[in-house]
Amino acid sequence: MTAFDLLVGPIGALVTCASDRPRRGEDMRELPVVANGAVGISAGRIAFAGGYDEVCDAEARERLDASSATVIPGFVDAHTHIPFLGDRSHELVMRFEGRSYMEIGQSGGGILSTMRNVRVSSGEELLKAARKCAGRILRHGVTSFEGKSGYGLDLDNETKQLQVLKQLEKEGPQKVVSTCLSAHFVPPEFKQKRDKYVELVTEEILPRVAREGLAGFVDVFCENGAFTVGESRAILEKGIELGLGAKIHADEIEDCGGAALAAELSCRSAEHLLKAGDEGIEMMAGKNVVATLLPGTAFFLRKPFAPARKFIEKGCTVAVASDLNPGSSYTFNMLGVLTLSVFGMGLFPEEAVWASTLNAAYALGIEKEAGSIEPGKRADLVVLDVPNPLHLFYPFGEDPVRAVVASGKVAWRRS
């Protein structure tokens, strides 16, 4: 009989999300569930996932009883803006008074406000803040996440952010995917010479990032008021040339062609997409671009939600992420974001689970490591005090997380 470092079981309902492909369309309504299940963990990896009867007599250094609980894969948050510093709560009132997100940014607030805080911080100060953010989302079940730069907006401070993310990945227990978002906003010193900033990103920042292995992806905020489609194409093509995967903030404020550009360049994912049109959605589906939807941002900015049902009906792979950032989606609660995806965007509960686990792992290119409970993968899972997945959303506003296992160890447990 195999001996385990940790045996989670018996489990009332084990939701494995095991699949050899991302879930799309009607397949998102089906969740693989094992009643009276168990997960055996050895050396940080899943060694067994199946019926408890098969391993109930196995030796284990530690056991975690989940007999009345539901266990799902650890959440994969495929879009956060960790690391950041500073408080932008005053912008809430500015928006309530009628100023738009872009107006606040173009007047020196928004992204540029956070930029000023990041630029004056030391690497250690930024790392301390990032550790705190990572710990808060871990407590809510996030065992893998993407972090973006984009609050430095110059060579030294962009690389400082990405170095912080690499250190977080090294420290664990969460899986951290780094993305270079130097094309987040044009900084004030380049306001009258934006072509020079695009040149800085393509000729200095991205080459250094690629050379030093600081990020796996390049991203760009393609939006009127941020970067044009032409500028976005040049930045993404440079990143691809350097061996980086491509992502894009697309069609958040208006349909400006971001979804179509994502398809043209076969980006790994396009994100936000509140205003994406039918043609762009169909093009994304045809090129297998993951649609990473961010309902927390729509809620926080009081905007209409992305047309999630349309993405699913058109055949897109749909992921849901938090967009954790200090200005437009300041939340650490992934389950709260998923609740918005159900009641706001119209996802079914089963769809929300796929969108925040395996499909989200595909959005980050880590589907072989994370997103499902299968032998060989990282041992990342969440123990929830609910009898089945539907109850994640039925008594909304609850906090059902009992324990979080990350990289094979109990990383958080309710006292």
Short mmCIF file of C-alpha atoms in Angstrom, two decimals:
data_model
loop_
_atom_site.label_atom_id
_atom_site.label_comp_id
_atom_site.label_asym_id
_atom_site.label_seq_id
_atom_site.Cartn_x
_atom_site.Cartn_y
_atom_site.Cartn_z
CA MET A 1 0.00 0.00 0.00
CA THR A 2 1.31 3.44 -0.98
CA ALA A 3 2.32 5.80 1.82
CA PHE A 4 1.35 9.46 1.49
CA ASP A 5 2.66 12.68 2.99
CA LEU A 6 -0.94 13.91 3.19
CA LEU A 7 -4.20 12.05 2.68
CA VAL A 8 -7.30 14.19 2.22
CA GLY A 9 -10.29 11.98 2.84
CA PRO A 10 -12.89 10.86 3.12
CA ILE A 11 -14.28 13.65 0.95
CA GLY A 12 -18.03 14.13 0.63
CA ALA A 13 -17.78 15.40 -2.98
CA LEU A 14 -14.45 15.41 -4.81
CA VAL A 15 -14.62 17.65 -7.89
CA THR A 16 -11.53 16.72 -9.90
CA CYS A 17 -12.02 18.87 -13.03
CA ALA A 18 -10.02 16.16 -14.79
CA SER A 19 -10.01 16.70 -18.55
CA ASP A 20 -7.57 16.42 -21.44
CA ARG A 21 -8.75 19.71 -22.91
CA PRO A 22 -10.25 23.02 -21.78
CA ARG A 23 -14.00 22.83 -21.32
CA ARG A 24 -16.17 24.73 -23.81
CA GLY A 25 -19.83 25.05 -24.68
CA GLU A 26 -22.23 22.51 -23.22
CA ASP A 27 -19.34 20.49 -21.77
CA MET A 28 -18.94 23.21 -19.14
CA ARG A 29 -22.20 22.07 -17.54
CA GLU A 30 -20.68 18.72 -16.54
CA LEU A 31 -18.40 18.40 -13.50
CA PRO A 32 -16.58 15.13 -12.73
CA VAL A 33 -17.50 14.37 -9.11
CA VAL A 34 -16.35 11.43 -6.98
CA ALA A 35 -18.58 10.69 -3.98
CA ASN A 36 -16.72 9.54 -0.86
CA GLY A 37 -13.44 10.45 -2.53
CA ALA A 38 -9.85 10.93 -1.46
CA VAL A 39 -6.67 12.66 -2.61
CA GLY A 40 -3.29 11.20 -1.74
CA ILE A 41 -0.30 13.54 -1.88
CA SER A 42 3.42 12.75 -2.03
CA ALA A 43 6.35 15.17 -2.51
CA GLY A 44 4.04 18.06 -3.33
CA ARG A 45 2.28 16.17 -6.12
CA ILE A 46 -1.00 14.33 -6.40
CA ALA A 47 -0.31 10.60 -6.19
CA PHE A 48 -3.93 9.41 -6.03
CA ALA A 49 -7.38 10.83 -6.76
CA GLY A 50 -10.38 8.56 -6.52
CA GLY A 51 -12.51 6.59 -4.08
CA TYR A 52 -11.62 6.67 -0.39
CA ASP A 53 -12.19 2.94 -0.06
CA GLU A 54 -9.12 2.33 -2.22
CA VAL A 55 -6.73 4.15 0.15
CA CYS A 56 -8.47 4.24 3.52
CA ASP A 57 -5.88 1.86 5.01
CA ALA A 58 -2.86 3.62 3.49
CA GLU A 59 -0.15 5.09 5.67
CA ALA A 60 -0.07 8.88 5.79
CA ARG A 61 2.02 11.33 7.77
CA GLU A 62 -0.98 13.66 7.96
CA ARG A 63 -4.69 13.25 7.33
CA LEU A 64 -7.34 15.85 6.58
CA ASP A 65 -10.95 14.77 7.07
CA ALA A 66 -13.35 16.30 4.52
CA SER A 67 -16.22 13.86 4.95
CA SER A 68 -18.90 16.56 4.98
CA ALA A 69 -17.13 18.88 2.55
CA THR A 70 -16.58 19.53 -1.14
CA VAL A 71 -13.02 19.56 -2.46
CA ILE A 72 -12.14 21.32 -5.71
CA PRO A 73 -8.85 22.19 -7.42
CA GLY A 74 -7.10 25.27 -6.10
CA PHE A 75 -8.36 28.39 -7.85
CA VAL A 76 -6.20 29.71 -10.69
CA ASP A 77 -6.48 33.51 -10.78
CA ALA A 78 -5.44 34.25 -14.35
CA HIS A 79 -5.36 38.06 -14.07
CA THR A 80 -4.04 40.08 -11.13
CA HIS A 81 -1.94 43.22 -10.91
CA ILE A 82 0.20 42.05 -8.01
CA PRO A 83 2.56 43.70 -7.02
CA PHE A 84 1.32 47.20 -6.20
CA LEU A 85 1.37 49.80 -3.44
CA GLY A 86 -0.87 52.66 -2.41
CA ASP A 87 -4.51 53.48 -1.68
CA ARG A 88 -6.92 54.71 -4.34
CA SER A 89 -10.14 54.56 -2.33
CA HIS A 90 -10.75 58.27 -3.00
CA GLU A 91 -11.31 57.39 -6.66
CA LEU A 92 -14.54 55.64 -5.66
CA VAL A 93 -16.10 58.99 -4.81
CA MET A 94 -14.70 60.56 -7.99
CA ARG A 95 -16.45 57.88 -10.04
CA PHE A 96 -19.66 58.25 -8.04
CA GLU A 97 -19.50 61.96 -8.91
CA GLY A 98 -19.43 61.07 -12.60
CA ARG A 99 -15.78 60.93 -13.64
CA SER A 100 -14.88 57.93 -15.76
CA TYR A 101 -12.01 55.52 -15.17
CA MET A 102 -10.14 56.91 -18.19
CA GLU A 103 -10.75 60.54 -17.18
CA ILE A 104 -9.24 59.86 -13.76
CA GLY A 105 -6.23 58.19 -15.36
CA GLN A 106 -5.64 60.89 -17.95
CA SER A 107 -5.69 63.56 -15.23
CA GLY A 108 -2.83 61.87 -13.38
CA GLY A 109 -4.76 59.50 -11.12
CA GLY A 110 -5.59 55.85 -11.66
CA ILE A 111 -2.70 53.80 -13.00
CA LEU A 112 -0.36 56.81 -12.79
CA SER A 113 -1.16 57.22 -9.09
CA THR A 114 -0.06 53.66 -8.39
CA MET A 115 2.95 54.17 -10.66
CA ARG A 116 4.20 56.98 -8.42
CA ASN A 117 3.95 54.76 -5.34
CA VAL A 118 5.77 51.88 -7.04
CA ARG A 119 8.54 54.12 -8.37
CA VAL A 120 9.45 55.47 -4.93
CA SER A 121 9.32 52.07 -3.24
CA SER A 122 12.27 49.78 -2.65
CA GLY A 123 12.22 46.25 -3.97
CA GLU A 124 11.85 44.95 -0.42
CA GLU A 125 8.86 47.23 0.28
CA LEU A 126 7.19 46.05 -2.90
CA LEU A 127 7.94 42.41 -2.08
CA LYS A 128 6.46 42.81 1.40
CA ALA A 129 3.24 44.21 -0.09
CA ALA A 130 3.14 41.44 -2.70
CA ARG A 131 3.55 38.74 -0.04
CA LYS A 132 0.60 40.21 1.83
CA CYS A 133 -1.57 40.18 -1.30
CA ALA A 134 -0.54 36.62 -2.14
CA GLY A 135 -1.36 35.51 1.39
CA ARG A 136 -4.80 37.10 1.27
CA ILE A 137 -5.77 35.41 -1.99
CA LEU A 138 -4.32 32.10 -0.75
CA ARG A 139 -6.64 32.24 2.24
CA HIS A 140 -9.50 32.44 -0.29
CA GLY A 141 -8.33 29.38 -2.21
CA VAL A 142 -6.04 30.80 -4.92
CA THR A 143 -3.08 28.45 -5.31
CA SER A 144 -1.86 29.73 -8.71
CA PHE A 145 -2.01 33.26 -10.06
CA GLU A 146 -0.69 35.60 -12.70
CA GLY A 147 1.00 38.83 -11.61
CA LYS A 148 1.59 41.73 -13.96
CA SER A 149 4.03 44.60 -14.07
CA GLY A 150 2.67 47.86 -15.48
CA TYR A 151 2.95 50.16 -12.47
CA GLY A 152 6.60 51.03 -13.07
CA LEU A 153 6.42 52.25 -16.67
CA ASP A 154 10.18 52.60 -17.05
CA LEU A 155 12.98 50.09 -17.38
CA ASP A 156 14.15 49.96 -13.76
CA ASN A 157 10.73 49.89 -12.11
CA GLU A 158 9.16 47.44 -14.53
CA THR A 159 12.01 45.01 -13.94
CA LYS A 160 11.70 45.67 -10.19
CA GLN A 161 8.09 44.52 -10.27
CA LEU A 162 8.92 41.41 -12.27
CA GLN A 163 11.82 40.53 -9.97
CA VAL A 164 9.38 40.67 -7.04
CA LEU A 165 7.11 38.21 -8.84
CA LYS A 166 10.01 35.84 -9.51
CA GLN A 167 10.89 35.96 -5.81
CA LEU A 168 7.28 35.16 -4.87
CA GLU A 169 7.37 32.16 -7.19
CA LYS A 170 10.62 31.02 -5.58
CA GLU A 171 9.23 31.35 -2.06
CA GLY A 172 5.96 29.51 -2.78
CA PRO A 173 3.67 27.85 -1.93
CA GLN A 174 1.67 29.35 -4.81
CA LYS A 175 2.46 28.99 -8.49
CA VAL A 176 3.17 32.48 -9.88
CA VAL A 177 3.13 33.34 -13.59
CA SER A 178 4.74 36.68 -14.49
CA THR A 179 3.53 38.98 -17.27
CA CYS A 180 5.20 42.13 -18.57
CA LEU A 181 2.55 44.85 -18.92
CA SER A 182 4.83 47.82 -19.54
CA ALA A 183 2.23 48.93 -22.11
CA HIS A 184 -0.30 49.65 -19.37
CA PHE A 185 -0.42 53.41 -19.77
CA VAL A 186 1.84 56.09 -21.27
CA PRO A 187 3.80 57.68 -18.38
CA PRO A 188 3.78 61.48 -17.97
CA GLU A 189 7.33 61.97 -19.22
CA PHE A 190 6.31 60.49 -22.58
CA LYS A 191 2.90 62.16 -22.86
CA GLN A 192 3.94 64.27 -25.86
CA LYS A 193 6.14 61.58 -27.43
CA ARG A 194 4.25 58.34 -27.05
CA ASP A 195 6.08 56.80 -30.01
CA LYS A 196 9.25 57.03 -27.94
CA TYR A 197 7.59 55.13 -25.11
CA VAL A 198 6.53 52.36 -27.48
CA GLU A 199 10.15 52.28 -28.64
CA LEU A 200 11.36 52.03 -25.03
CA VAL A 201 9.05 49.08 -24.42
CA THR A 202 9.96 47.23 -27.62
CA GLU A 203 13.68 48.00 -27.78
CA GLU A 204 14.74 48.07 -24.13
CA ILE A 205 12.20 46.71 -21.66
CA LEU A 206 10.99 43.61 -23.49
CA PRO A 207 14.48 42.52 -24.65
CA ARG A 208 15.76 42.73 -21.07
CA VAL A 209 12.73 40.90 -19.71
CA ALA A 210 13.20 38.10 -22.24
CA ARG A 211 16.97 37.94 -21.79
CA GLU A 212 16.72 37.66 -17.99
CA GLY A 213 13.70 35.35 -18.01
CA LEU A 214 11.63 37.77 -15.92
CA ALA A 215 8.26 37.01 -17.53
CA GLY A 216 6.51 34.37 -19.59
CA PHE A 217 4.07 36.75 -21.27
CA VAL A 218 3.79 40.22 -22.77
CA ASP A 219 0.53 42.14 -22.33
CA VAL A 220 -0.84 45.48 -23.53
CA PHE A 221 -3.80 47.66 -22.59
CA CYS A 222 -5.38 48.11 -26.03
CA GLU A 223 -7.97 50.82 -25.53
CA ASN A 224 -8.75 54.36 -26.60
CA GLY A 225 -6.84 56.43 -24.07
CA ALA A 226 -4.20 53.76 -23.53
CA PHE A 227 -2.60 52.08 -26.60
CA THR A 228 -3.96 51.97 -30.13
CA VAL A 229 -4.41 48.78 -32.11
CA GLY A 230 -1.32 49.65 -34.15
CA GLU A 231 0.81 50.31 -31.08
CA SER A 232 -0.51 47.17 -29.43
CA ARG A 233 0.31 45.07 -32.47
CA ALA A 234 3.90 46.37 -32.56
CA ILE A 235 4.42 45.65 -28.84
CA LEU A 236 2.88 42.18 -28.94
CA GLU A 237 4.73 41.20 -32.11
CA LYS A 238 8.02 42.22 -30.49
CA GLY A 239 7.24 40.12 -27.43
CA ILE A 240 6.34 37.13 -29.60
CA GLU A 241 9.57 37.60 -31.58
CA LEU A 242 11.47 37.43 -28.28
CA GLY A 243 9.78 34.18 -27.31
CA LEU A 244 7.13 35.50 -24.93
CA GLY A 245 3.52 34.40 -24.96
CA ALA A 246 1.00 37.14 -25.79
CA LYS A 247 -1.96 38.49 -23.85
CA ILE A 248 -4.09 41.58 -24.33
CA HIS A 249 -6.40 43.83 -22.30
CA ALA A 250 -9.09 44.13 -24.96
CA ASP A 251 -12.34 46.03 -25.55
CA GLU A 252 -12.99 46.99 -21.94
CA ILE A 253 -14.32 50.51 -22.45
CA GLU A 254 -15.41 50.20 -26.07
CA ASP A 255 -15.01 47.80 -29.00
CA CYS A 256 -11.77 49.08 -30.51
CA GLY A 257 -10.64 45.88 -32.21
CA GLY A 258 -8.72 44.28 -29.36
CA ALA A 259 -10.46 40.90 -29.58
CA ALA A 260 -9.80 40.74 -33.32
CA LEU A 261 -6.13 41.62 -32.75
CA ALA A 262 -5.88 38.85 -30.15
CA ALA A 263 -7.14 36.38 -32.75
CA GLU A 264 -4.89 37.78 -35.49
CA LEU A 265 -1.81 37.22 -33.32
CA SER A 266 -3.08 33.95 -31.76
CA CYS A 267 -2.71 35.38 -28.27
CA ARG A 268 -2.95 32.97 -25.35
CA SER A 269 -5.78 35.08 -23.91
CA ALA A 270 -7.75 38.28 -24.29
CA GLU A 271 -9.01 39.86 -21.08
CA HIS A 272 -11.87 42.15 -19.93
CA LEU A 273 -13.91 42.07 -23.20
CA LEU A 274 -16.92 43.91 -21.80
CA LYS A 275 -17.57 45.50 -25.19
CA ALA A 276 -16.28 42.81 -27.53
CA GLY A 277 -18.41 42.43 -30.66
CA ASP A 278 -19.68 39.27 -32.35
CA GLU A 279 -16.99 39.25 -35.04
CA GLY A 280 -14.17 39.54 -32.52
CA ILE A 281 -15.67 36.80 -30.35
CA GLU A 282 -16.01 34.46 -33.33
CA MET A 283 -12.44 35.17 -34.38
CA MET A 284 -11.19 34.39 -30.86
CA ALA A 285 -13.07 31.09 -30.85
CA GLY A 286 -11.56 30.16 -34.20
CA LYS A 287 -8.01 30.80 -32.94
CA ASN A 288 -8.49 29.21 -29.48
CA VAL A 289 -7.85 32.48 -27.67
CA VAL A 290 -9.01 32.13 -24.05
CA ALA A 291 -11.57 34.77 -23.04
CA THR A 292 -10.58 35.79 -19.52
CA LEU A 293 -13.58 37.63 -18.08
CA LEU A 294 -13.30 39.92 -15.06
CA PRO A 295 -16.72 40.48 -13.46
CA GLY A 296 -15.25 42.14 -10.38
CA THR A 297 -14.09 45.04 -12.55
CA ALA A 298 -17.49 45.56 -14.13
CA PHE A 299 -19.07 45.47 -10.66
CA PHE A 300 -16.51 47.84 -9.13
CA LEU A 301 -16.80 50.33 -12.02
CA ARG A 302 -20.59 49.88 -12.21
CA LYS A 303 -20.45 48.83 -15.87
CA PRO A 304 -22.45 46.17 -17.76
CA PHE A 305 -20.91 42.72 -17.42
CA ALA A 306 -19.10 40.98 -20.29
CA PRO A 307 -21.44 38.87 -22.48
CA ALA A 308 -20.32 35.55 -21.02
CA ARG A 309 -23.12 33.49 -22.53
CA LYS A 310 -22.22 34.73 -26.00
CA PHE A 311 -18.58 33.68 -25.54
CA ILE A 312 -19.70 30.21 -24.46
CA GLU A 313 -22.25 29.86 -27.27
CA LYS A 314 -19.62 30.89 -29.86
CA GLY A 315 -17.26 28.17 -28.62
CA CYS A 316 -14.65 30.18 -26.73
CA THR A 317 -12.71 28.81 -23.80
CA VAL A 318 -13.92 31.02 -20.95
CA ALA A 319 -11.91 31.78 -17.81
CA VAL A 320 -12.85 34.02 -14.89
CA ALA A 321 -10.28 36.03 -12.91
CA SER A 322 -10.26 38.71 -10.22
CA ASP A 323 -8.31 41.57 -11.85
CA LEU A 324 -7.06 42.32 -8.32
CA ASN A 325 -5.71 45.88 -8.43
CA PRO A 326 -5.99 48.99 -6.25
CA GLY A 327 -8.20 51.01 -8.58
CA SER A 328 -10.82 49.05 -10.48
CA SER A 329 -11.20 45.68 -8.72
CA TYR A 330 -9.86 45.76 -5.19
CA THR A 331 -10.86 42.28 -4.05
CA PHE A 332 -8.96 39.28 -2.70
CA ASN A 333 -12.00 36.99 -2.61
CA MET A 334 -12.07 34.69 -5.63
CA LEU A 335 -15.31 33.06 -4.58
CA GLY A 336 -16.89 36.51 -4.41
CA VAL A 337 -15.73 37.12 -7.99
CA LEU A 338 -17.24 33.79 -9.05
CA THR A 339 -20.51 34.75 -7.38
CA LEU A 340 -20.55 37.85 -9.59
CA SER A 341 -19.84 35.65 -12.60
CA VAL A 342 -22.95 33.60 -11.79
CA PHE A 343 -25.41 36.30 -10.74
CA GLY A 344 -23.97 39.08 -12.93
CA MET A 345 -22.57 37.45 -16.06
CA GLY A 346 -24.97 34.50 -16.12
CA LEU A 347 -22.60 31.57 -15.77
CA PHE A 348 -23.97 28.34 -14.37
CA PRO A 349 -22.25 27.18 -11.16
CA GLU A 350 -20.50 24.32 -12.96
CA GLU A 351 -19.24 26.75 -15.60
CA ALA A 352 -17.85 29.05 -12.91
CA VAL A 353 -15.87 26.17 -11.43
CA TRP A 354 -14.31 25.23 -14.79
CA ALA A 355 -13.62 28.89 -15.55
CA SER A 356 -11.62 29.40 -12.36
CA THR A 357 -9.69 26.12 -12.41
CA LEU A 358 -8.73 24.20 -15.56
CA ASN A 359 -9.78 26.82 -18.13
CA ALA A 360 -7.91 29.48 -16.15
CA ALA A 361 -4.83 27.24 -16.14
CA TYR A 362 -5.04 27.13 -19.94
CA ALA A 363 -5.15 30.94 -19.96
CA LEU A 364 -1.74 30.90 -18.24
CA GLY A 365 -0.23 27.93 -20.08
CA ILE A 366 0.05 25.90 -16.85
CA GLU A 367 -2.63 23.31 -17.60
CA LYS A 368 -0.12 20.48 -17.18
CA GLU A 369 0.67 21.68 -13.66
CA ALA A 370 -2.51 23.15 -12.24
CA GLY A 371 -6.27 23.46 -12.63
CA SER A 372 -7.37 19.90 -11.90
CA ILE A 373 -6.90 17.14 -9.33
CA GLU A 374 -5.05 14.45 -11.27
CA PRO A 375 -2.01 12.27 -10.49
CA GLY A 376 1.25 14.03 -11.34
CA LYS A 377 -0.04 17.56 -11.00
CA ARG A 378 0.77 20.02 -8.23
CA ALA A 379 -1.18 19.12 -5.12
CA ASP A 380 -3.34 22.26 -4.96
CA LEU A 381 -6.89 22.02 -3.65
CA VAL A 382 -9.54 23.79 -1.60
CA VAL A 383 -11.67 22.18 1.11
CA LEU A 384 -15.08 23.86 1.29
CA ASP A 385 -17.79 23.51 3.93
CA VAL A 386 -20.56 22.89 1.40
CA PRO A 387 -22.27 19.62 0.42
CA ASN A 388 -21.88 20.15 -3.33
CA PRO A 389 -20.65 22.78 -5.84
CA LEU A 390 -24.09 24.39 -6.17
CA HIS A 391 -23.85 25.48 -2.54
CA LEU A 392 -20.86 27.64 -3.36
CA PHE A 393 -23.40 30.14 -4.72
CA TYR A 394 -26.75 29.20 -3.21
CA PRO A 395 -26.12 30.81 0.24
CA PHE A 396 -24.31 33.77 -1.34
CA GLY A 397 -21.98 35.90 0.74
CA GLU A 398 -20.82 33.00 2.88
CA ASP A 399 -17.16 32.07 3.47
CA PRO A 400 -17.03 28.27 3.13
CA VAL A 401 -13.25 27.81 2.82
CA ARG A 402 -12.15 25.35 5.51
CA ALA A 403 -8.60 24.64 4.33
CA VAL A 404 -6.28 25.29 1.40
CA VAL A 405 -3.61 22.84 0.27
CA ALA A 406 -0.88 24.39 -1.89
CA SER A 407 2.05 22.46 -3.31
CA GLY A 408 1.15 19.50 -1.14
CA LYS A 409 0.96 21.19 2.24
CA VAL A 410 -1.89 22.62 4.27
CA ALA A 411 -1.11 26.28 3.63
CA TRP A 412 -4.16 27.72 5.38
CA ARG A 413 -6.69 26.23 7.74
CA ARG A 414 -9.67 27.76 9.51
CA SER A 415 -8.93 27.80 13.22
#
